[in-house]
Amino acid sequence: MPSRFPHFLSPDELTARRHAQVTAFLGGRDLDPGWLSDLMRERVGEGLLLLTSSPVHGLANPTSDLDFIRIQEAAIDGPRISTKIFENGHHLEVVSFSEAELASNLDELERLASLPAEGTVAGFRAWDKQREPRRKQTERIVNGIAMDGSAPYLGALPALGRVWSRAALHTAVEQVVHTTLAEKAGEARGRVGYAYNVLLHLMDALLSHHGDVYTTRKWYVLRWTRLMAEGGWHDEHLQSVAVGLERLRKDVHTFLAPDLAGEPLAAPFAELALAAVRATGTARGVTVGVELTGGVEAFLPGSALLLGPDGGVVLPGVGTASDLPFTGAPVGLDGLAALDAPAAATLLRALRAGAARLRIGYQDEEDGR
């Protein structure tokens, strides 16, 4: 697994940069690290204290909260609730985890990073149902800065970046499918909304692949703009994908104009997603299949998606759910364009209703560049 740290920085250089950002943030708020450590020890007890989130990434505002994670030696049971502290006009939050469960999570990160892409994504999506700390908190811990300026868990950043990048790529591919189906079904505006989602998740995937991992979605575009300005691409394939993403990002809004309602939009987004999958070394190809969930229970007269007496889904113009496209052999991303409007609309309804779900597959897995 290739080592990925932002902007070709070494772990020590990245730690120093983040410590400087944290120091500037705390200084701007007239906060002393020693005072913060004493306050947290008094309120929540002994343990390793990490400042996390926007101050670490140089994105904090003057009014940003101070989010801490505390790692203690003793075991902790049950779900976690953050302790909220309002002191001298500052809002602080801290949530605690044990050393043992954190060690287990870091081992799981390494395991997921070593799996084929489908396994990585499945483990990522199941994480919050099974593990503490949860995904967001694990990311915060890996990126966190201690009050002494160290980054004790930064060594897990390459594995974190690989897992988070694959999860974002997977979501981007799913959004490509929805973009294509919406376009084929005649949704002139809906397809644009899905296309924006493709761009956002590809930004996240490329940022994470380069070691800039941060779960909060509101910062995707700002971090992406910063990366585009600073450069630091690991090779020309990744840079080419970034340039293509910027081109689509600048033009996608124009498809909301009435005179472009009938113009094709989806194909370049599918090509971009596939290029990102290849450039990140995730796979050479992507397939799309559909499977039934059996999870739809509601019935309303006149609805476009009904349930038969045996629990099977009945879809107007298609017959039963077994007639949905791609429930048999999967197809490549370009195969979606072969659907006619009624079939695309029916499949999109089934996906939205939860009667069916996508099965995204990856072909010819290769080592990362």
Coordinates of C-alpha atoms in Angstrom, one line a residue:
M1 CA 0.0 0.0 0.0
P2 CA 1.6 3.3 -1.1
S3 CA 2.2 5.9 1.6
R4 CA 0.1 9.0 1.1
F5 CA 0.7 12.2 3.0
P6 CA -0.5 15.6 1.7
H7 CA 1.7 17.7 -0.5
F8 CA 4.6 15.2 -0.4
L9 CA 5.2 16.1 3.3
S10 CA 6.8 13.6 5.6
P11 CA 4.9 12.7 8.8
D12 CA 7.1 15.0 10.8
E13 CA 6.5 17.9 8.4
L14 CA 2.8 17.3 8.3
T15 CA 2.7 17.2 12.1
A16 CA 4.6 20.5 12.3
R17 CA 2.3 22.2 9.9
R18 CA -0.8 21.0 11.7
H19 CA 0.7 22.0 15.1
A20 CA 1.4 25.5 13.7
Q21 CA -2.3 25.7 12.5
V22 CA -3.6 24.7 15.9
T23 CA -1.2 27.1 17.7
A24 CA -2.4 30.0 15.5
F25 CA -6.0 29.0 16.1
L26 CA -5.6 28.8 19.9
G27 CA -3.6 32.0 20.0
G28 CA -6.4 33.8 18.1
R29 CA -8.8 32.7 20.8
D30 CA -6.4 33.6 23.6
L31 CA -6.3 30.0 24.7
D32 CA -3.4 28.3 26.4
P33 CA -2.8 24.6 25.7
G34 CA -1.9 24.0 29.4
W35 CA -5.1 25.6 30.6
L36 CA -7.1 23.5 28.2
S37 CA -5.4 20.3 29.4
D38 CA -6.0 21.2 33.1
L39 CA -9.7 22.1 32.4
M40 CA -10.3 18.8 30.6
R41 CA -8.6 16.8 33.3
E42 CA -10.8 18.5 35.9
R43 CA -14.0 17.9 33.9
V44 CA -13.5 14.5 32.3
G45 CA -10.4 12.9 33.9
E46 CA -7.0 11.8 32.9
G47 CA -6.2 10.7 29.4
L48 CA -4.5 11.6 26.1
L49 CA -6.3 14.7 24.8
L50 CA -6.4 15.4 21.1
L51 CA -7.7 18.6 19.4
T52 CA -9.5 17.6 16.2
S53 CA -11.5 18.9 13.3
S54 CA -11.2 22.2 11.5
P55 CA -8.3 23.8 13.6
V56 CA -6.0 20.8 12.7
H57 CA -6.7 21.3 9.0
G58 CA -6.3 25.1 9.0
L59 CA -10.0 25.6 8.3
A60 CA -11.3 27.0 11.6
N61 CA -13.3 30.2 11.9
P62 CA -13.1 32.6 14.8
T63 CA -16.3 31.1 16.2
S64 CA -15.4 27.4 15.6
D65 CA -16.0 25.0 18.4
L66 CA -13.2 23.2 20.0
D67 CA -13.7 19.5 19.5
F68 CA -11.6 17.1 21.6
I69 CA -11.2 13.4 21.8
R70 CA -9.8 11.8 24.9
I71 CA -8.2 8.4 25.0
Q72 CA -8.1 6.7 28.4
E73 CA -6.5 3.5 29.6
A74 CA -9.6 2.0 31.3
A75 CA -12.3 0.2 29.2
I76 CA -15.5 2.0 28.4
D77 CA -18.8 0.3 27.7
G78 CA -21.8 1.4 25.7
P79 CA -22.4 4.3 23.2
R80 CA -20.6 7.6 23.7
I81 CA -22.1 10.9 24.4
S82 CA -19.9 14.0 24.2
T83 CA -19.4 16.2 27.2
K84 CA -20.2 19.8 26.3
I85 CA -18.4 22.6 28.2
F86 CA -19.0 26.3 28.0
E87 CA -16.1 28.1 29.6
N88 CA -15.1 31.8 29.3
G89 CA -17.2 32.2 26.1
H90 CA -15.8 29.1 24.4
H91 CA -17.8 26.0 23.4
L92 CA -15.8 22.8 24.0
E93 CA -16.8 19.3 23.4
V94 CA -15.0 16.1 24.3
V95 CA -15.8 12.4 23.8
S96 CA -13.8 9.6 25.4
F97 CA -12.6 6.2 24.1
S98 CA -10.4 3.5 25.5
E99 CA -6.9 2.5 24.3
A100 CA -8.1 -1.0 23.6
E101 CA -11.0 -0.1 21.3
L102 CA -8.9 2.4 19.5
A103 CA -6.2 -0.2 18.9
S104 CA -8.8 -2.5 17.5
N105 CA -10.1 0.2 15.2
L106 CA -6.6 1.0 13.9
D107 CA -6.1 -2.7 13.2
E108 CA -9.4 -2.8 11.3
L109 CA -8.3 0.2 9.2
E110 CA -5.2 -1.7 8.1
R111 CA -7.3 -4.9 7.4
L112 CA -9.9 -3.0 5.3
A113 CA -7.1 -1.2 3.4
S114 CA -5.6 -4.5 2.4
L115 CA -8.9 -6.0 1.0
P116 CA -10.3 -5.8 -2.6
A117 CA -12.3 -2.7 -3.1
E118 CA -15.7 -4.3 -2.5
G119 CA -14.5 -5.6 0.9
T120 CA -13.1 -2.2 1.8
V121 CA -16.4 -0.5 1.1
A122 CA -18.5 -3.1 2.8
G123 CA -16.4 -2.8 6.0
F124 CA -16.5 1.0 5.8
R125 CA -20.3 1.0 5.5
A126 CA -20.8 -1.5 8.4
W127 CA -18.3 0.3 10.7
D128 CA -20.7 2.5 12.6
K129 CA -23.1 -0.4 13.4
Q130 CA -20.3 -2.4 14.9
R131 CA -17.5 -0.3 16.3
E132 CA -16.5 2.5 18.6
P133 CA -15.0 4.9 17.9
R134 CA -17.2 5.4 14.9
R135 CA -15.8 6.3 11.4
K136 CA -15.9 10.1 11.9
Q137 CA -14.2 9.9 15.3
T138 CA -11.6 7.4 14.0
E139 CA -10.7 9.9 11.3
R140 CA -10.5 12.7 13.9
I141 CA -8.2 10.6 16.1
V142 CA -5.8 9.7 13.3
N143 CA -5.6 13.4 12.3
G144 CA -5.7 14.7 15.9
I145 CA -3.0 16.9 17.5
A146 CA -2.1 16.5 21.2
M147 CA -1.6 19.5 23.4
D148 CA 2.2 18.9 23.3
G149 CA 2.1 19.3 19.5
S150 CA 2.5 15.6 18.6
A151 CA 0.3 13.6 16.3
P152 CA 0.4 10.1 18.0
Y153 CA -1.8 8.3 15.5
L154 CA -0.7 9.9 12.2
G155 CA 1.0 6.6 11.2
A156 CA -2.5 5.3 10.3
L157 CA -3.1 8.0 7.8
P158 CA -2.2 6.0 4.7
A159 CA -4.6 3.2 5.6
L160 CA -7.3 5.8 6.5
G161 CA -6.8 7.6 3.2
R162 CA -7.1 4.3 1.2
V163 CA -10.3 3.2 3.0
W164 CA -11.9 6.7 2.8
S165 CA -11.0 7.2 -0.8
R166 CA -12.5 3.9 -1.9
A167 CA -15.7 4.6 0.0
A168 CA -16.0 8.0 -1.7
L169 CA -15.3 6.5 -5.1
H170 CA -18.0 3.9 -4.5
T171 CA -20.5 6.6 -3.6
A172 CA -19.5 8.6 -6.7
V173 CA -20.1 5.6 -9.0
E174 CA -23.5 5.1 -7.4
Q175 CA -24.3 8.7 -8.1
V176 CA -23.1 8.3 -11.7
V177 CA -25.7 5.5 -12.0
H178 CA -28.4 7.7 -10.7
T179 CA -27.3 10.6 -12.9
T180 CA -27.6 8.3 -16.0
L181 CA -30.9 6.8 -15.0
A182 CA -32.4 10.2 -14.2
E183 CA -31.3 11.5 -17.6
K184 CA -32.6 8.5 -19.5
A185 CA -35.9 8.9 -17.6
G186 CA -36.2 12.5 -18.7
E187 CA -35.4 14.2 -15.4
A188 CA -33.8 17.4 -16.7
R189 CA -33.2 18.8 -13.2
G190 CA -32.8 15.7 -11.1
R191 CA -29.9 14.5 -13.2
V192 CA -28.0 17.8 -12.4
G193 CA -28.4 17.2 -8.7
Y194 CA -27.0 13.7 -9.0
A195 CA -24.1 15.1 -11.1
Y196 CA -23.2 17.5 -8.4
N197 CA -23.0 14.6 -6.0
V198 CA -20.7 12.8 -8.3
L199 CA -18.3 15.8 -8.3
L200 CA -18.4 16.2 -4.5
H201 CA -17.6 12.5 -3.8
L202 CA -14.9 12.4 -6.4
M203 CA -13.3 15.5 -4.7
D204 CA -13.4 13.6 -1.5
A205 CA -12.0 10.5 -3.1
L206 CA -9.0 12.3 -4.6
L207 CA -8.4 14.4 -1.5
S208 CA -8.4 11.2 0.6
H209 CA -6.1 9.4 -1.8
H210 CA -3.6 12.2 -1.4
G211 CA -3.8 12.0 2.4
D212 CA -6.1 14.9 3.0
V213 CA -8.8 13.0 4.9
Y214 CA -11.6 15.0 6.6
T215 CA -15.1 13.5 7.0
T216 CA -17.1 16.8 7.2
R217 CA -18.8 17.4 3.8
K218 CA -19.1 21.1 4.1
W219 CA -15.3 21.4 3.7
Y220 CA -15.0 19.3 0.5
V221 CA -15.1 22.2 -2.0
L222 CA -12.8 24.5 0.1
R223 CA -10.2 21.7 0.5
W224 CA -10.5 20.8 -3.1
T225 CA -9.9 24.4 -4.2
R226 CA -6.9 24.6 -1.9
L227 CA -5.5 21.4 -3.4
M228 CA -6.0 22.7 -6.9
A229 CA -4.2 25.9 -6.1
E230 CA -1.3 24.2 -4.3
G231 CA -0.9 21.2 -6.6
G232 CA 0.8 18.1 -5.2
W233 CA -0.7 15.4 -7.4
H234 CA 1.1 12.1 -7.1
D235 CA 1.2 11.5 -10.9
E236 CA -0.1 12.8 -14.2
H237 CA -3.1 10.4 -14.2
L238 CA -4.5 11.9 -11.0
Q239 CA -3.8 15.4 -12.3
S240 CA -5.7 14.7 -15.5
V241 CA -8.7 13.5 -13.5
A242 CA -8.6 16.7 -11.4
V243 CA -8.5 18.8 -14.5
G244 CA -11.5 17.0 -15.9
L245 CA -13.4 17.3 -12.7
E246 CA -12.8 21.1 -12.7
R247 CA -14.0 21.3 -16.2
L248 CA -17.3 19.5 -15.4
R249 CA -17.7 21.5 -12.2
K250 CA -17.6 24.8 -14.0
D251 CA -20.1 23.7 -16.6
V252 CA -22.6 21.5 -14.8
H253 CA -24.9 24.4 -13.7
T254 CA -25.5 25.4 -17.3
F255 CA -27.6 22.2 -17.8
L256 CA -30.3 23.7 -15.6
A257 CA -31.1 26.2 -18.4
P258 CA -34.3 25.3 -20.3
D259 CA -32.5 25.2 -23.7
L260 CA -30.1 22.5 -22.4
A261 CA -32.8 20.3 -20.8
G262 CA -32.6 17.8 -23.7
E263 CA -28.8 17.9 -24.1
P264 CA -26.8 14.8 -22.8
L265 CA -25.0 15.3 -19.5
A266 CA -24.3 12.0 -17.9
A267 CA -21.7 10.3 -20.1
P268 CA -18.7 12.6 -19.2
F269 CA -19.4 12.0 -15.5
A270 CA -19.3 8.3 -16.0
E271 CA -16.0 8.6 -17.9
L272 CA -14.6 10.8 -15.1
A273 CA -15.6 8.4 -12.3
L274 CA -14.0 5.4 -14.2
A275 CA -10.9 7.5 -14.8
A276 CA -10.7 8.2 -11.1
V277 CA -11.1 4.5 -10.2
R278 CA -8.2 3.7 -12.6
A279 CA -6.0 6.7 -11.6
T280 CA -6.2 5.8 -7.9
G281 CA -5.2 2.2 -8.6
T282 CA -8.5 0.9 -7.3
A283 CA -9.4 -1.1 -10.4
R284 CA -9.4 -1.1 -14.2
G285 CA -13.1 -1.5 -14.6
V286 CA -16.5 -1.0 -12.9
T287 CA -19.6 -3.1 -13.2
V288 CA -23.2 -2.3 -12.2
G289 CA -25.7 -4.8 -11.1
V290 CA -29.1 -4.7 -9.3
E291 CA -30.4 -6.9 -6.5
L292 CA -33.8 -6.9 -4.7
T293 CA -33.9 -6.0 -1.1
G294 CA -37.4 -7.1 0.0
G295 CA -37.4 -4.1 2.2
V296 CA -40.5 -2.2 0.9
E297 CA -43.6 -2.7 2.9
A298 CA -45.9 0.2 2.0
F299 CA -48.8 0.2 -0.5
L300 CA -50.7 3.2 -1.8
P301 CA -53.4 3.1 -4.5
G302 CA -52.1 4.6 -7.8
S303 CA -48.4 4.2 -6.7
A304 CA -45.8 3.3 -9.3
L305 CA -44.2 0.7 -7.1
L306 CA -46.5 -2.0 -5.6
L307 CA -46.1 -5.2 -3.6
G308 CA -47.6 -8.5 -4.7
P309 CA -49.2 -10.9 -2.2
D310 CA -46.0 -13.0 -2.0
G311 CA -44.0 -9.9 -1.1
G312 CA -42.6 -9.6 -4.6
V313 CA -42.4 -6.1 -6.1
V314 CA -44.7 -5.4 -9.0
L315 CA -43.6 -2.6 -11.4
P316 CA -45.9 -1.1 -14.0
G317 CA -44.8 -2.0 -17.5
V318 CA -42.2 -4.4 -16.3
G319 CA -44.1 -7.2 -14.6
T320 CA -42.3 -8.3 -11.5
A321 CA -39.1 -7.1 -9.9
S322 CA -37.2 -10.0 -11.5
D323 CA -37.6 -8.2 -14.8
L324 CA -35.7 -5.2 -13.5
P325 CA -32.6 -4.4 -15.6
F326 CA -29.3 -5.8 -14.5
T327 CA -30.7 -8.2 -11.9
G328 CA -28.9 -10.9 -13.8
A329 CA -25.5 -10.2 -15.3
P330 CA -24.0 -6.9 -14.4
V331 CA -22.9 -4.4 -17.1
G332 CA -20.2 -1.7 -17.4
L333 CA -21.0 1.9 -16.7
D334 CA -21.5 2.6 -20.4
G335 CA -24.1 -0.2 -20.5
L336 CA -26.6 2.0 -18.7
A337 CA -27.1 4.1 -21.7
A338 CA -28.8 1.2 -23.5
L339 CA -31.9 1.5 -21.3
D340 CA -35.0 3.1 -22.7
A341 CA -36.9 5.8 -20.7
P342 CA -39.5 3.5 -19.1
A343 CA -37.0 0.9 -18.0
A344 CA -34.7 3.7 -16.6
A345 CA -37.6 5.3 -14.8
T346 CA -38.8 2.1 -13.3
L347 CA -35.3 1.1 -12.0
L348 CA -34.8 4.6 -10.6
R349 CA -38.1 4.4 -8.7
A350 CA -37.2 0.9 -7.3
L351 CA -33.8 2.2 -6.1
R352 CA -35.4 5.3 -4.5
A353 CA -38.0 3.2 -2.8
G354 CA -35.5 0.8 -1.4
A355 CA -37.0 -2.1 -3.3
A356 CA -33.7 -2.6 -5.1
R357 CA -30.1 -1.7 -4.5
L358 CA -27.0 -1.3 -6.7
R359 CA -24.2 -3.9 -6.7
I360 CA -21.0 -2.1 -7.8
G361 CA -18.2 -4.4 -8.8
Y362 CA -14.5 -3.7 -9.5
Q363 CA -12.5 -5.6 -12.1
D364 CA -8.8 -6.3 -12.4
E365 CA -7.7 -4.9 -9.1
E366 CA -4.2 -3.5 -9.3
D367 CA -1.7 -2.2 -6.9
G368 CA -1.9 1.5 -6.2
R369 CA 0.5 3.8 -8.0

